[in-house]
Amino acid sequence: MARIVLQIVCLLTVVLNVFAQPQTKKTGKKQSLAVIAYYAGPADRVDSFAAEKLTHIIFSFCHLKGNKLAIDNARDTVTIQRLVALKKRNPQLKVLLSLGGWGGCETCSDVFSTDKGREEFARSVKHLLDYTKTDGLDLDWEYPAIQGPPGHKFMPEDKPNFTQLVTQLRKAVGPNKEISFAAGGFTTFLEQSIEWKKVMPLLDRVNLMTYDLVHGYSTVTGHHTPIYSTPQQKESADNAVRYLDSIGIPRNKLVIGAAFYARVFENVDSVNNGLYQSGKFKHGIPFKAYPGELTPEKGFVYHWDPVAHAPWMYNAKEKLFVTYDDTTSMRLKTAYAVDQKLNGIMFWQLGDDTYSNGLLDVIYNEKLKKQSK
């Protein structure tokens, strides 16, 4: 009798342990890394890129017209139509619209501060997604609750208002449309702008802008898109991931950002080959222009930071410092995203890439290599 009771207890223990585990869909496959491109180029270039190597492409940007999401002009409408047509080549591709961008969310703080504004916006999003046959919305409000572009209003109430905005959006568009947002990859944003634990259950992912960590307003050079922090520079992709992981945000909802462009600083002293020196931002250079612009013949010398896992260049004659992602850092960044079991890797922006043998190819090839193991 005692033996029978013991067997029953053991059986119940096994059953309870099974039901205590999180119930996940068993597909027999590893989660595939999302490869997400923002696109801010013209319609006539859309078909030239390798859409088959993307999981998502985000049209950049729509803006607010009153309280409603609006496409700015007929040219942008054509671009969105071309992006949606890429599904004929890649049926799994998701096409999202994006609100805002740097300098593109001037009225966001006011519009999203009221129930009326949020509700009207959410309804307009549902209408526009249905009209354009797109798959979701990426919010790129730069930034809730902290300073963004000069002149853009911000206030502490933006933080809970953002939560209410996402709540209203999810209610309006339903469970099958994707909602994501572009988040500043720097500490001030991470700590002050978002009610992370309230927002993330409603979202498919967060696109961490782990680029422009050294930006157009910076007065000291550094890596604008490093993977890891250094003693001289805290901000990095790994720093953002570690912070969100530490407050309980699932890694499988985190997307790190990469840069398909360089930032050039001028009047930079030669100490440490220009790294972590005073300087002034001069201009950006798209990846497709690197072979003609950043050459040894023009005085640019390549350097690699083994701690940050990031390249830089210095031109001693012109006193120019260049920070960017290259094929090596892009490969390592993609490997990091897979190894850390993140949702994906995204980049700004596809129009800066070459049509072949570009940075998207590096991401795609490294993804295949890592996920085949």
PDB file of N, CA, C and O in Angstrom, residues 214 220-224 230 232-233 268-278 303-306 308 310-314 320-323:
ATOM      1  N   VAL A 214      27.981  58.346 -29.905  1.00  0.00           N
ATOM      2  CA  VAL A 214      28.717  59.596 -30.090  1.00  0.00           C
ATOM      3  C   VAL A 214      28.063  60.228 -31.308  1.00  0.00           C
ATOM      4  O   VAL A 214      27.946  59.593 -32.352  1.00  0.00           O
ATOM      5  N   VAL A 220      33.556  65.346 -27.827  1.00  0.00           N
ATOM      6  CA  VAL A 220      34.686  64.429 -27.634  1.00  0.00           C
ATOM      7  C   VAL A 220      34.448  63.217 -28.524  1.00  0.00           C
ATOM      8  O   VAL A 220      33.332  62.693 -28.592  1.00  0.00           O
ATOM      9  N   THR A 221      35.473  62.778 -29.219  1.00  0.00           N
ATOM     10  CA  THR A 221      35.327  61.629 -30.112  1.00  0.00           C
ATOM     11  C   THR A 221      35.164  60.337 -29.315  1.00  0.00           C
ATOM     12  O   THR A 221      35.461  60.266 -28.125  1.00  0.00           O
ATOM     13  N   GLY A 222      34.712  59.317 -30.002  1.00  0.00           N
ATOM     14  CA  GLY A 222      34.525  57.991 -29.412  1.00  0.00           C
ATOM     15  C   GLY A 222      33.891  57.098 -30.455  1.00  0.00           C
ATOM     16  O   GLY A 222      33.726  57.487 -31.611  1.00  0.00           O
ATOM     17  N   HIS A 223      33.512  55.906 -30.047  1.00  0.00           N
ATOM     18  CA  HIS A 223      32.852  54.971 -30.960  1.00  0.00           C
ATOM     19  C   HIS A 223      31.356  55.261 -30.975  1.00  0.00           C
ATOM     20  O   HIS A 223      30.709  55.237 -29.929  1.00  0.00           O
ATOM     21  N   HIS A 224      30.795  55.496 -32.157  1.00  0.00           N
ATOM     22  CA  HIS A 224      29.371  55.825 -32.177  1.00  0.00           C
ATOM     23  C   HIS A 224      28.493  54.590 -32.168  1.00  0.00           C
ATOM     24  O   HIS A 224      27.315  54.654 -31.827  1.00  0.00           O
ATOM     25  N   THR A 230      33.997  50.524 -22.879  1.00  0.00           N
ATOM     26  CA  THR A 230      35.425  50.626 -22.553  1.00  0.00           C
ATOM     27  C   THR A 230      35.561  51.479 -21.288  1.00  0.00           C
ATOM     28  O   THR A 230      34.591  52.118 -20.864  1.00  0.00           O
ATOM     29  N   GLN A 232      36.774  54.247 -21.042  1.00  0.00           N
ATOM     30  CA  GLN A 232      36.534  55.647 -21.407  1.00  0.00           C
ATOM     31  C   GLN A 232      35.112  55.898 -21.905  1.00  0.00           C
ATOM     32  O   GLN A 232      34.693  57.053 -22.002  1.00  0.00           O
ATOM     33  N   GLN A 233      34.381  54.845 -22.252  1.00  0.00           N
ATOM     34  CA  GLN A 233      33.047  55.019 -22.842  1.00  0.00           C
ATOM     35  C   GLN A 233      32.105  53.926 -22.357  1.00  0.00           C
ATOM     36  O   GLN A 233      32.229  52.761 -22.745  1.00  0.00           O
ATOM     37  N   VAL A 268      40.654  67.292 -34.705  1.00  0.00           N
ATOM     38  CA  VAL A 268      40.925  66.286 -33.686  1.00  0.00           C
ATOM     39  C   VAL A 268      42.430  66.072 -33.560  1.00  0.00           C
ATOM     40  O   VAL A 268      43.119  65.823 -34.555  1.00  0.00           O
ATOM     41  N   ASP A 269      42.944  66.171 -32.333  1.00  0.00           N
ATOM     42  CA  ASP A 269      44.373  66.004 -32.078  1.00  0.00           C
ATOM     43  C   ASP A 269      44.794  64.560 -32.333  1.00  0.00           C
ATOM     44  O   ASP A 269      43.987  63.629 -32.252  1.00  0.00           O
ATOM     45  N   SER A 270      46.067  64.345 -32.601  1.00  0.00           N
ATOM     46  CA  SER A 270      46.584  63.029 -32.977  1.00  0.00           C
ATOM     47  C   SER A 270      46.821  62.099 -31.788  1.00  0.00           C
ATOM     48  O   SER A 270      47.129  60.919 -31.981  1.00  0.00           O
ATOM     49  N   VAL A 271      46.684  62.587 -30.558  1.00  0.00           N
ATOM     50  CA  VAL A 271      46.860  61.725 -29.379  1.00  0.00           C
ATOM     51  C   VAL A 271      45.912  60.532 -29.473  1.00  0.00           C
ATOM     52  O   VAL A 271      44.722  60.685 -29.763  1.00  0.00           O
ATOM     53  N   ASN A 272      46.450  59.330 -29.250  1.00  0.00           N
ATOM     54  CA  ASN A 272      45.655  58.088 -29.311  1.00  0.00           C
ATOM     55  C   ASN A 272      44.979  57.942 -30.668  1.00  0.00           C
ATOM     56  O   ASN A 272      43.901  57.363 -30.767  1.00  0.00           O
ATOM     57  N   ASN A 273      45.648  58.482 -31.704  1.00  0.00           N
ATOM     58  CA  ASN A 273      45.097  58.429 -33.067  1.00  0.00           C
ATOM     59  C   ASN A 273      43.673  58.978 -33.126  1.00  0.00           C
ATOM     60  O   ASN A 273      42.820  58.483 -33.857  1.00  0.00           O
ATOM     61  N   GLY A 274      43.450  60.035 -32.337  1.00  0.00           N
ATOM     62  CA  GLY A 274      42.184  60.759 -32.382  1.00  0.00           C
ATOM     63  C   GLY A 274      41.079  60.222 -31.495  1.00  0.00           C
ATOM     64  O   GLY A 274      40.048  60.886 -31.325  1.00  0.00           O
ATOM     65  N   LEU A 275      41.256  59.050 -30.928  1.00  0.00           N
ATOM     66  CA  LEU A 275      40.184  58.441 -30.129  1.00  0.00           C
ATOM     67  C   LEU A 275      40.108  59.069 -28.742  1.00  0.00           C
ATOM     68  O   LEU A 275      41.126  59.216 -28.063  1.00  0.00           O
ATOM     69  N   TYR A 276      38.903  59.451 -28.341  1.00  0.00           N
ATOM     70  CA  TYR A 276      38.610  60.102 -27.055  1.00  0.00           C
ATOM     71  C   TYR A 276      39.306  61.460 -26.930  1.00  0.00           C
ATOM     72  O   TYR A 276      39.792  61.842 -25.871  1.00  0.00           O
ATOM     73  N   GLN A 277      39.312  62.198 -28.035  1.00  0.00           N
ATOM     74  CA  GLN A 277      39.899  63.542 -28.055  1.00  0.00           C
ATOM     75  C   GLN A 277      38.823  64.577 -28.397  1.00  0.00           C
ATOM     76  O   GLN A 277      37.771  64.242 -28.933  1.00  0.00           O
ATOM     77  N   SER A 278      39.112  65.822 -28.092  1.00  0.00           N
ATOM     78  CA  SER A 278      38.185  66.899 -28.432  1.00  0.00           C
ATOM     79  C   SER A 278      38.031  66.985 -29.947  1.00  0.00           C
ATOM     80  O   SER A 278      38.994  66.768 -30.696  1.00  0.00           O
ATOM     81  N   HIS A 303      42.199  51.737 -37.678  1.00  0.00           N
ATOM     82  CA  HIS A 303      42.540  51.260 -36.336  1.00  0.00           C
ATOM     83  C   HIS A 303      41.396  50.391 -35.821  1.00  0.00           C
ATOM     84  O   HIS A 303      40.240  50.553 -36.234  1.00  0.00           O
ATOM     85  N   TRP A 304      41.726  49.474 -34.901  1.00  0.00           N
ATOM     86  CA  TRP A 304      40.731  48.565 -34.323  1.00  0.00           C
ATOM     87  C   TRP A 304      40.830  48.595 -32.809  1.00  0.00           C
ATOM     88  O   TRP A 304      41.925  48.494 -32.243  1.00  0.00           O
ATOM     89  N   ASP A 305      39.674  48.726 -32.148  1.00  0.00           N
ATOM     90  CA  ASP A 305      39.607  48.706 -30.693  1.00  0.00           C
ATOM     91  C   ASP A 305      39.203  47.299 -30.260  1.00  0.00           C
ATOM     92  O   ASP A 305      38.045  46.898 -30.442  1.00  0.00           O
ATOM     93  N   PRO A 306      40.128  46.516 -29.672  1.00  0.00           N
ATOM     94  CA  PRO A 306      39.808  45.135 -29.306  1.00  0.00           C
ATOM     95  C   PRO A 306      38.883  45.024 -28.099  1.00  0.00           C
ATOM     96  O   PRO A 306      38.330  43.942 -27.854  1.00  0.00           O
ATOM     97  N   ALA A 308      36.215  47.495 -27.403  1.00  0.00           N
ATOM     98  CA  ALA A 308      34.895  47.903 -27.895  1.00  0.00           C
ATOM     99  C   ALA A 308      34.416  47.029 -29.050  1.00  0.00           C
ATOM    100  O   ALA A 308      33.219  46.978 -29.335  1.00  0.00           O
ATOM    101  N   ALA A 310      35.249  47.629 -32.209  1.00  0.00           N
ATOM    102  CA  ALA A 310      34.817  48.695 -33.111  1.00  0.00           C
ATOM    103  C   ALA A 310      36.021  49.280 -33.839  1.00  0.00           C
ATOM    104  O   ALA A 310      37.099  49.421 -33.260  1.00  0.00           O
ATOM    105  N   PRO A 311      35.848  49.640 -35.114  1.00  0.00           N
ATOM    106  CA  PRO A 311      36.917  50.264 -35.875  1.00  0.00           C
ATOM    107  C   PRO A 311      36.861  51.791 -35.759  1.00  0.00           C
ATOM    108  O   PRO A 311      35.838  52.361 -35.377  1.00  0.00           O
ATOM    109  N   TRP A 312      37.970  52.416 -36.095  1.00  0.00           N
ATOM    110  CA  TRP A 312      37.950  53.849 -36.339  1.00  0.00           C
ATOM    111  C   TRP A 312      39.080  54.191 -37.295  1.00  0.00           C
ATOM    112  O   TRP A 312      39.959  53.378 -37.544  1.00  0.00           O
ATOM    113  N   MET A 313      39.031  55.380 -37.868  1.00  0.00           N
ATOM    114  CA  MET A 313      40.096  55.867 -38.735  1.00  0.00           C
ATOM    115  C   MET A 313      40.557  57.232 -38.254  1.00  0.00           C
ATOM    116  O   MET A 313      39.784  57.990 -37.648  1.00  0.00           O
ATOM    117  N   TYR A 314      41.814  57.522 -38.540  1.00  0.00           N
ATOM    118  CA  TYR A 314      42.336  58.859 -38.241  1.00  0.00           C
ATOM    119  C   TYR A 314      43.163  59.341 -39.419  1.00  0.00           C
ATOM    120  O   TYR A 314      43.947  58.597 -40.003  1.00  0.00           O
ATOM    121  N   LEU A 320      41.236  64.525 -39.013  1.00  0.00           N
ATOM    122  CA  LEU A 320      39.877  63.990 -39.078  1.00  0.00           C
ATOM    123  C   LEU A 320      39.803  62.632 -38.384  1.00  0.00           C
ATOM    124  O   LEU A 320      40.691  61.783 -38.545  1.00  0.00           O
ATOM    125  N   PHE A 321      38.739  62.433 -37.614  1.00  0.00           N
ATOM    126  CA  PHE A 321      38.475  61.180 -36.908  1.00  0.00           C
ATOM    127  C   PHE A 321      37.185  60.580 -37.455  1.00  0.00           C
ATOM    128  O   PHE A 321      36.193  61.294 -37.647  1.00  0.00           O
ATOM    129  N   VAL A 322      37.175  59.264 -37.715  1.00  0.00           N
ATOM    130  CA  VAL A 322      36.009  58.601 -38.304  1.00  0.00           C
ATOM    131  C   VAL A 322      35.600  57.418 -37.431  1.00  0.00           C
ATOM    132  O   VAL A 322      36.425  56.543 -37.135  1.00  0.00           O
ATOM    133  N   THR A 323      34.327  57.364 -37.051  1.00  0.00           N
ATOM    134  CA  THR A 323      33.786  56.251 -36.282  1.00  0.00           C
ATOM    135  C   THR A 323      32.650  55.615 -37.072  1.00  0.00           C
ATOM    136  O   THR A 323      31.807  56.320 -37.632  1.00  0.00           O
TER     137      THR A 323
END
